[in-house]
Amino acid sequence: MMAELLFVYGSLKSGESGHGVLLKANARLIGEAETIQKFMLIELDDYPAAIPSSKGVTLKGELYEVEDISIIDDYEDVPYLYERVKVRVSCKGREFQAWMYIAKRA
């Protein structure tokens, strides 16, 4: 199985309530990162959820290399609550394509 890059911005970040699921997925921190695209944060069942918006802001978070992203898909209730999309992020002066969880569009 190929490792995947994953950008996290909410409960999956270090020190947050959902971070343990990253450990279960054998995630390795690459570094602090920021999205290139702009997003607005909304609340979804008491958790932060990003939605793409030109009126939004770039999100600061963390970039991980994840061995088993399906574990995180289950945690994030994909495809019902969140969906996983590819985004461009900046990390350590470089640009990466990474997965990110955003609010499921109706």
Short mmCIF file of N, CA and C in Angstrom, two decimals:
data_model
loop_
_atom_site.label_atom_id
_atom_site.label_comp_id
_atom_site.label_asym_id
_atom_site.label_seq_id
_atom_site.Cartn_x
_atom_site.Cartn_y
_atom_site.Cartn_z
N MET A 1 0.84 -1.19 0.00
CA MET A 1 0.00 0.00 0.00
C MET A 1 0.89 1.25 0.00
N MET A 2 0.57 2.18 -0.87
CA MET A 2 1.35 3.42 -0.96
C MET A 2 0.94 4.39 0.14
N ALA A 3 1.92 5.08 0.69
CA ALA A 3 1.62 6.11 1.68
C ALA A 3 0.99 7.30 0.96
N GLU A 4 0.07 7.96 1.65
CA GLU A 4 -0.64 9.12 1.11
C GLU A 4 -0.29 10.34 1.93
N LEU A 5 -0.30 11.52 1.31
CA LEU A 5 -0.12 12.75 2.05
C LEU A 5 -1.49 13.26 2.50
N LEU A 6 -1.56 13.71 3.75
CA LEU A 6 -2.82 14.18 4.32
C LEU A 6 -2.58 15.48 5.08
N PHE A 7 -3.38 16.52 4.74
CA PHE A 7 -3.35 17.79 5.45
C PHE A 7 -4.49 17.78 6.47
N VAL A 8 -4.16 18.06 7.74
CA VAL A 8 -5.19 18.12 8.79
C VAL A 8 -5.22 19.51 9.41
N TYR A 9 -6.42 19.95 9.81
CA TYR A 9 -6.58 21.32 10.31
C TYR A 9 -7.43 21.40 11.56
N GLY A 10 -8.04 20.30 12.00
CA GLY A 10 -8.97 20.37 13.13
C GLY A 10 -8.63 19.35 14.20
N SER A 11 -9.59 18.47 14.47
CA SER A 11 -9.45 17.52 15.58
C SER A 11 -8.36 16.47 15.37
N LEU A 12 -7.82 16.36 14.15
CA LEU A 12 -6.76 15.38 13.90
C LEU A 12 -5.36 15.93 14.22
N LYS A 13 -5.26 17.26 14.45
CA LYS A 13 -3.94 17.85 14.70
C LYS A 13 -3.35 17.35 16.03
N SER A 14 -2.05 17.48 16.17
CA SER A 14 -1.35 17.11 17.40
C SER A 14 -2.02 17.77 18.60
N GLY A 15 -2.26 16.99 19.65
CA GLY A 15 -2.84 17.52 20.87
C GLY A 15 -4.35 17.64 20.84
N GLU A 16 -4.98 17.33 19.71
CA GLU A 16 -6.43 17.43 19.61
C GLU A 16 -7.09 16.07 19.83
N SER A 17 -8.42 16.08 19.98
CA SER A 17 -9.16 14.88 20.39
C SER A 17 -9.05 13.70 19.43
N GLY A 18 -8.90 13.95 18.14
CA GLY A 18 -8.88 12.86 17.17
C GLY A 18 -7.49 12.43 16.73
N HIS A 19 -6.46 12.99 17.35
CA HIS A 19 -5.09 12.72 16.87
C HIS A 19 -4.71 11.24 16.95
N GLY A 20 -5.28 10.53 17.91
CA GLY A 20 -4.95 9.10 18.07
C GLY A 20 -5.23 8.28 16.82
N VAL A 21 -6.22 8.71 16.02
CA VAL A 21 -6.55 7.95 14.81
C VAL A 21 -5.41 8.03 13.79
N LEU A 22 -4.65 9.13 13.81
CA LEU A 22 -3.49 9.24 12.92
C LEU A 22 -2.42 8.22 13.32
N LEU A 23 -2.27 8.02 14.63
CA LEU A 23 -1.29 7.04 15.11
C LEU A 23 -1.69 5.64 14.66
N LYS A 24 -3.00 5.34 14.74
CA LYS A 24 -3.49 4.03 14.29
C LYS A 24 -3.23 3.82 12.80
N ALA A 25 -3.24 4.90 12.03
CA ALA A 25 -3.03 4.82 10.58
C ALA A 25 -1.55 4.90 10.21
N ASN A 26 -0.67 4.80 11.21
CA ASN A 26 0.78 4.88 11.00
C ASN A 26 1.18 6.17 10.28
N ALA A 27 0.70 7.30 10.80
CA ALA A 27 1.00 8.59 10.19
C ALA A 27 2.33 9.13 10.71
N ARG A 28 3.05 9.81 9.82
CA ARG A 28 4.33 10.43 10.18
C ARG A 28 4.23 11.92 9.84
N LEU A 29 4.48 12.76 10.85
CA LEU A 29 4.40 14.21 10.66
C LEU A 29 5.51 14.68 9.72
N ILE A 30 5.13 15.43 8.70
CA ILE A 30 6.12 16.06 7.82
C ILE A 30 6.42 17.46 8.30
N GLY A 31 5.37 18.20 8.71
CA GLY A 31 5.59 19.53 9.26
C GLY A 31 4.34 20.37 9.26
N GLU A 32 4.47 21.58 9.77
CA GLU A 32 3.36 22.53 9.74
C GLU A 32 3.14 22.95 8.29
N ALA A 33 1.88 23.13 7.92
CA ALA A 33 1.55 23.40 6.53
C ALA A 33 0.40 24.39 6.46
N GLU A 34 0.17 24.89 5.24
CA GLU A 34 -0.93 25.84 5.01
C GLU A 34 -1.49 25.59 3.62
N THR A 35 -2.81 25.67 3.51
CA THR A 35 -3.43 25.46 2.19
C THR A 35 -3.12 26.63 1.27
N ILE A 36 -3.05 26.36 -0.02
CA ILE A 36 -2.91 27.42 -1.02
C ILE A 36 -4.30 27.99 -1.30
N GLN A 37 -5.28 27.10 -1.42
CA GLN A 37 -6.67 27.47 -1.68
C GLN A 37 -7.29 28.05 -0.41
N LYS A 38 -8.34 28.85 -0.57
CA LYS A 38 -9.03 29.46 0.56
C LYS A 38 -10.27 28.66 0.94
N PHE A 39 -10.53 28.62 2.25
CA PHE A 39 -11.66 27.87 2.79
C PHE A 39 -12.35 28.70 3.87
N MET A 40 -13.61 28.39 4.09
CA MET A 40 -14.33 28.89 5.25
C MET A 40 -14.53 27.71 6.18
N LEU A 41 -14.45 27.96 7.49
CA LEU A 41 -14.70 26.90 8.46
C LEU A 41 -16.12 27.02 8.98
N ILE A 42 -16.82 25.90 8.98
CA ILE A 42 -18.16 25.83 9.55
C ILE A 42 -18.13 24.77 10.64
N GLU A 43 -19.19 24.70 11.43
CA GLU A 43 -19.26 23.66 12.44
C GLU A 43 -20.16 22.54 11.94
N LEU A 44 -19.67 21.34 12.04
CA LEU A 44 -20.41 20.16 11.56
C LEU A 44 -20.43 19.16 12.71
N ASP A 45 -21.59 19.01 13.34
CA ASP A 45 -21.69 18.12 14.51
C ASP A 45 -20.60 18.42 15.54
N ASP A 46 -20.40 19.67 15.88
CA ASP A 46 -19.43 20.13 16.89
C ASP A 46 -17.97 20.02 16.46
N TYR A 47 -17.71 19.72 15.20
CA TYR A 47 -16.34 19.66 14.71
C TYR A 47 -16.15 20.70 13.60
N PRO A 48 -14.93 21.23 13.47
CA PRO A 48 -14.70 22.18 12.37
C PRO A 48 -14.68 21.45 11.04
N ALA A 49 -15.30 22.08 10.04
CA ALA A 49 -15.31 21.51 8.69
C ALA A 49 -15.04 22.62 7.70
N ALA A 50 -14.16 22.36 6.77
CA ALA A 50 -13.80 23.37 5.77
C ALA A 50 -14.70 23.24 4.55
N ILE A 51 -15.03 24.40 3.97
CA ILE A 51 -15.69 24.41 2.67
C ILE A 51 -14.93 25.39 1.79
N PRO A 52 -14.66 25.02 0.53
CA PRO A 52 -13.94 25.92 -0.36
C PRO A 52 -14.70 27.23 -0.52
N SER A 53 -13.99 28.37 -0.44
CA SER A 53 -14.64 29.67 -0.59
C SER A 53 -13.61 30.71 -0.95
N SER A 54 -13.88 31.46 -2.02
CA SER A 54 -12.97 32.54 -2.42
C SER A 54 -12.97 33.65 -1.37
N LYS A 55 -14.00 33.69 -0.52
CA LYS A 55 -14.08 34.70 0.54
C LYS A 55 -13.43 34.22 1.84
N GLY A 56 -12.92 33.02 1.82
CA GLY A 56 -12.35 32.42 3.03
C GLY A 56 -10.89 32.79 3.24
N VAL A 57 -10.21 31.97 3.99
CA VAL A 57 -8.79 32.18 4.31
C VAL A 57 -8.03 30.89 4.06
N THR A 58 -6.71 31.00 3.96
CA THR A 58 -5.91 29.78 3.89
C THR A 58 -5.90 29.15 5.28
N LEU A 59 -5.89 27.84 5.34
CA LEU A 59 -5.94 27.14 6.62
C LEU A 59 -4.55 26.69 7.04
N LYS A 60 -4.25 26.90 8.29
CA LYS A 60 -3.00 26.41 8.85
C LYS A 60 -3.27 25.06 9.52
N GLY A 61 -2.34 24.14 9.32
CA GLY A 61 -2.52 22.81 9.91
C GLY A 61 -1.21 22.04 9.86
N GLU A 62 -1.33 20.72 9.72
CA GLU A 62 -0.17 19.84 9.69
C GLU A 62 -0.26 18.90 8.50
N LEU A 63 0.89 18.57 7.94
CA LEU A 63 0.97 17.64 6.81
C LEU A 63 1.57 16.33 7.31
N TYR A 64 0.88 15.24 6.98
CA TYR A 64 1.31 13.90 7.39
C TYR A 64 1.45 12.99 6.19
N GLU A 65 2.31 11.99 6.36
CA GLU A 65 2.37 10.87 5.44
C GLU A 65 1.65 9.74 6.16
N VAL A 66 0.62 9.18 5.53
CA VAL A 66 -0.26 8.21 6.17
C VAL A 66 -0.21 6.89 5.42
N GLU A 67 -0.02 5.80 6.16
CA GLU A 67 0.04 4.49 5.51
C GLU A 67 -1.32 3.91 5.20
N ASP A 68 -2.29 4.08 6.12
CA ASP A 68 -3.62 3.49 5.89
C ASP A 68 -4.70 4.55 6.06
N ILE A 69 -4.95 5.28 4.97
CA ILE A 69 -5.89 6.41 5.03
C ILE A 69 -7.34 5.95 5.22
N SER A 70 -7.64 4.68 4.93
CA SER A 70 -9.01 4.17 5.11
C SER A 70 -9.44 4.24 6.58
N ILE A 71 -8.50 4.10 7.51
CA ILE A 71 -8.81 4.22 8.94
C ILE A 71 -9.33 5.62 9.24
N ILE A 72 -8.72 6.62 8.61
CA ILE A 72 -9.13 8.01 8.84
C ILE A 72 -10.44 8.30 8.11
N ASP A 73 -10.63 7.73 6.92
CA ASP A 73 -11.92 7.86 6.22
C ASP A 73 -13.06 7.40 7.14
N ASP A 74 -12.87 6.27 7.81
CA ASP A 74 -13.90 5.74 8.71
C ASP A 74 -14.15 6.71 9.86
N TYR A 75 -13.08 7.23 10.45
CA TYR A 75 -13.20 8.18 11.56
C TYR A 75 -13.94 9.44 11.12
N GLU A 76 -13.66 9.92 9.92
CA GLU A 76 -14.27 11.16 9.41
C GLU A 76 -15.65 10.93 8.78
N ASP A 77 -16.14 9.69 8.85
CA ASP A 77 -17.46 9.35 8.34
C ASP A 77 -17.62 9.70 6.86
N VAL A 78 -16.58 9.36 6.08
CA VAL A 78 -16.62 9.53 4.61
C VAL A 78 -17.46 8.37 4.06
N PRO A 79 -18.41 8.57 3.18
CA PRO A 79 -18.73 9.81 2.45
C PRO A 79 -19.95 10.55 3.00
N TYR A 80 -20.34 10.29 4.24
CA TYR A 80 -21.60 10.85 4.74
C TYR A 80 -21.45 12.25 5.34
N LEU A 81 -20.44 12.46 6.18
CA LEU A 81 -20.28 13.74 6.86
C LEU A 81 -19.21 14.59 6.17
N TYR A 82 -18.11 13.95 5.82
CA TYR A 82 -16.99 14.62 5.15
C TYR A 82 -16.71 13.93 3.83
N GLU A 83 -15.99 14.63 2.96
CA GLU A 83 -15.44 13.99 1.77
C GLU A 83 -13.95 14.32 1.71
N ARG A 84 -13.20 13.43 1.08
CA ARG A 84 -11.75 13.60 0.98
C ARG A 84 -11.43 14.13 -0.41
N VAL A 85 -10.72 15.27 -0.46
CA VAL A 85 -10.38 15.90 -1.74
C VAL A 85 -8.89 16.22 -1.77
N LYS A 86 -8.35 16.36 -3.00
CA LYS A 86 -6.94 16.76 -3.16
C LYS A 86 -6.83 18.28 -3.12
N VAL A 87 -5.85 18.77 -2.36
CA VAL A 87 -5.59 20.21 -2.27
C VAL A 87 -4.08 20.44 -2.38
N ARG A 88 -3.71 21.68 -2.70
CA ARG A 88 -2.30 22.06 -2.71
C ARG A 88 -1.98 22.73 -1.39
N VAL A 89 -0.89 22.28 -0.77
CA VAL A 89 -0.46 22.87 0.49
C VAL A 89 1.01 23.26 0.42
N SER A 90 1.35 24.24 1.22
CA SER A 90 2.73 24.70 1.34
C SER A 90 3.28 24.18 2.66
N CYS A 91 4.46 23.57 2.61
CA CYS A 91 5.09 23.02 3.81
C CYS A 91 6.60 23.10 3.64
N LYS A 92 7.27 23.72 4.60
CA LYS A 92 8.74 23.84 4.57
C LYS A 92 9.24 24.43 3.25
N GLY A 93 8.51 25.44 2.74
CA GLY A 93 8.94 26.13 1.53
C GLY A 93 8.69 25.38 0.24
N ARG A 94 8.01 24.25 0.31
CA ARG A 94 7.69 23.48 -0.89
C ARG A 94 6.19 23.32 -1.01
N GLU A 95 5.74 22.99 -2.23
CA GLU A 95 4.31 22.77 -2.46
C GLU A 95 4.05 21.29 -2.64
N PHE A 96 2.99 20.81 -2.03
CA PHE A 96 2.61 19.40 -2.11
C PHE A 96 1.15 19.27 -2.51
N GLN A 97 0.79 18.16 -3.13
CA GLN A 97 -0.60 17.76 -3.34
C GLN A 97 -0.92 16.82 -2.20
N ALA A 98 -1.99 17.09 -1.46
CA ALA A 98 -2.33 16.25 -0.31
C ALA A 98 -3.84 16.08 -0.23
N TRP A 99 -4.25 15.02 0.42
CA TRP A 99 -5.67 14.83 0.72
C TRP A 99 -6.05 15.74 1.88
N MET A 100 -7.32 16.11 1.92
CA MET A 100 -7.86 16.90 3.02
C MET A 100 -9.34 16.57 3.13
N TYR A 101 -9.86 16.59 4.36
CA TYR A 101 -11.28 16.33 4.57
C TYR A 101 -12.03 17.66 4.61
N ILE A 102 -13.10 17.74 3.80
CA ILE A 102 -13.94 18.93 3.78
C ILE A 102 -15.38 18.51 4.04
N ALA A 103 -16.23 19.49 4.37
CA ALA A 103 -17.64 19.20 4.62
C ALA A 103 -18.26 18.59 3.37
N LYS A 104 -19.05 17.56 3.57
CA LYS A 104 -19.75 16.91 2.45
C LYS A 104 -20.72 17.90 1.84
N ARG A 105 -20.64 18.04 0.53
CA ARG A 105 -21.57 18.95 -0.16
C ARG A 105 -22.89 18.24 -0.40
N ALA A 106 -23.96 18.96 -0.18
CA ALA A 106 -25.31 18.37 -0.31
C ALA A 106 -25.60 17.97 -1.74
#
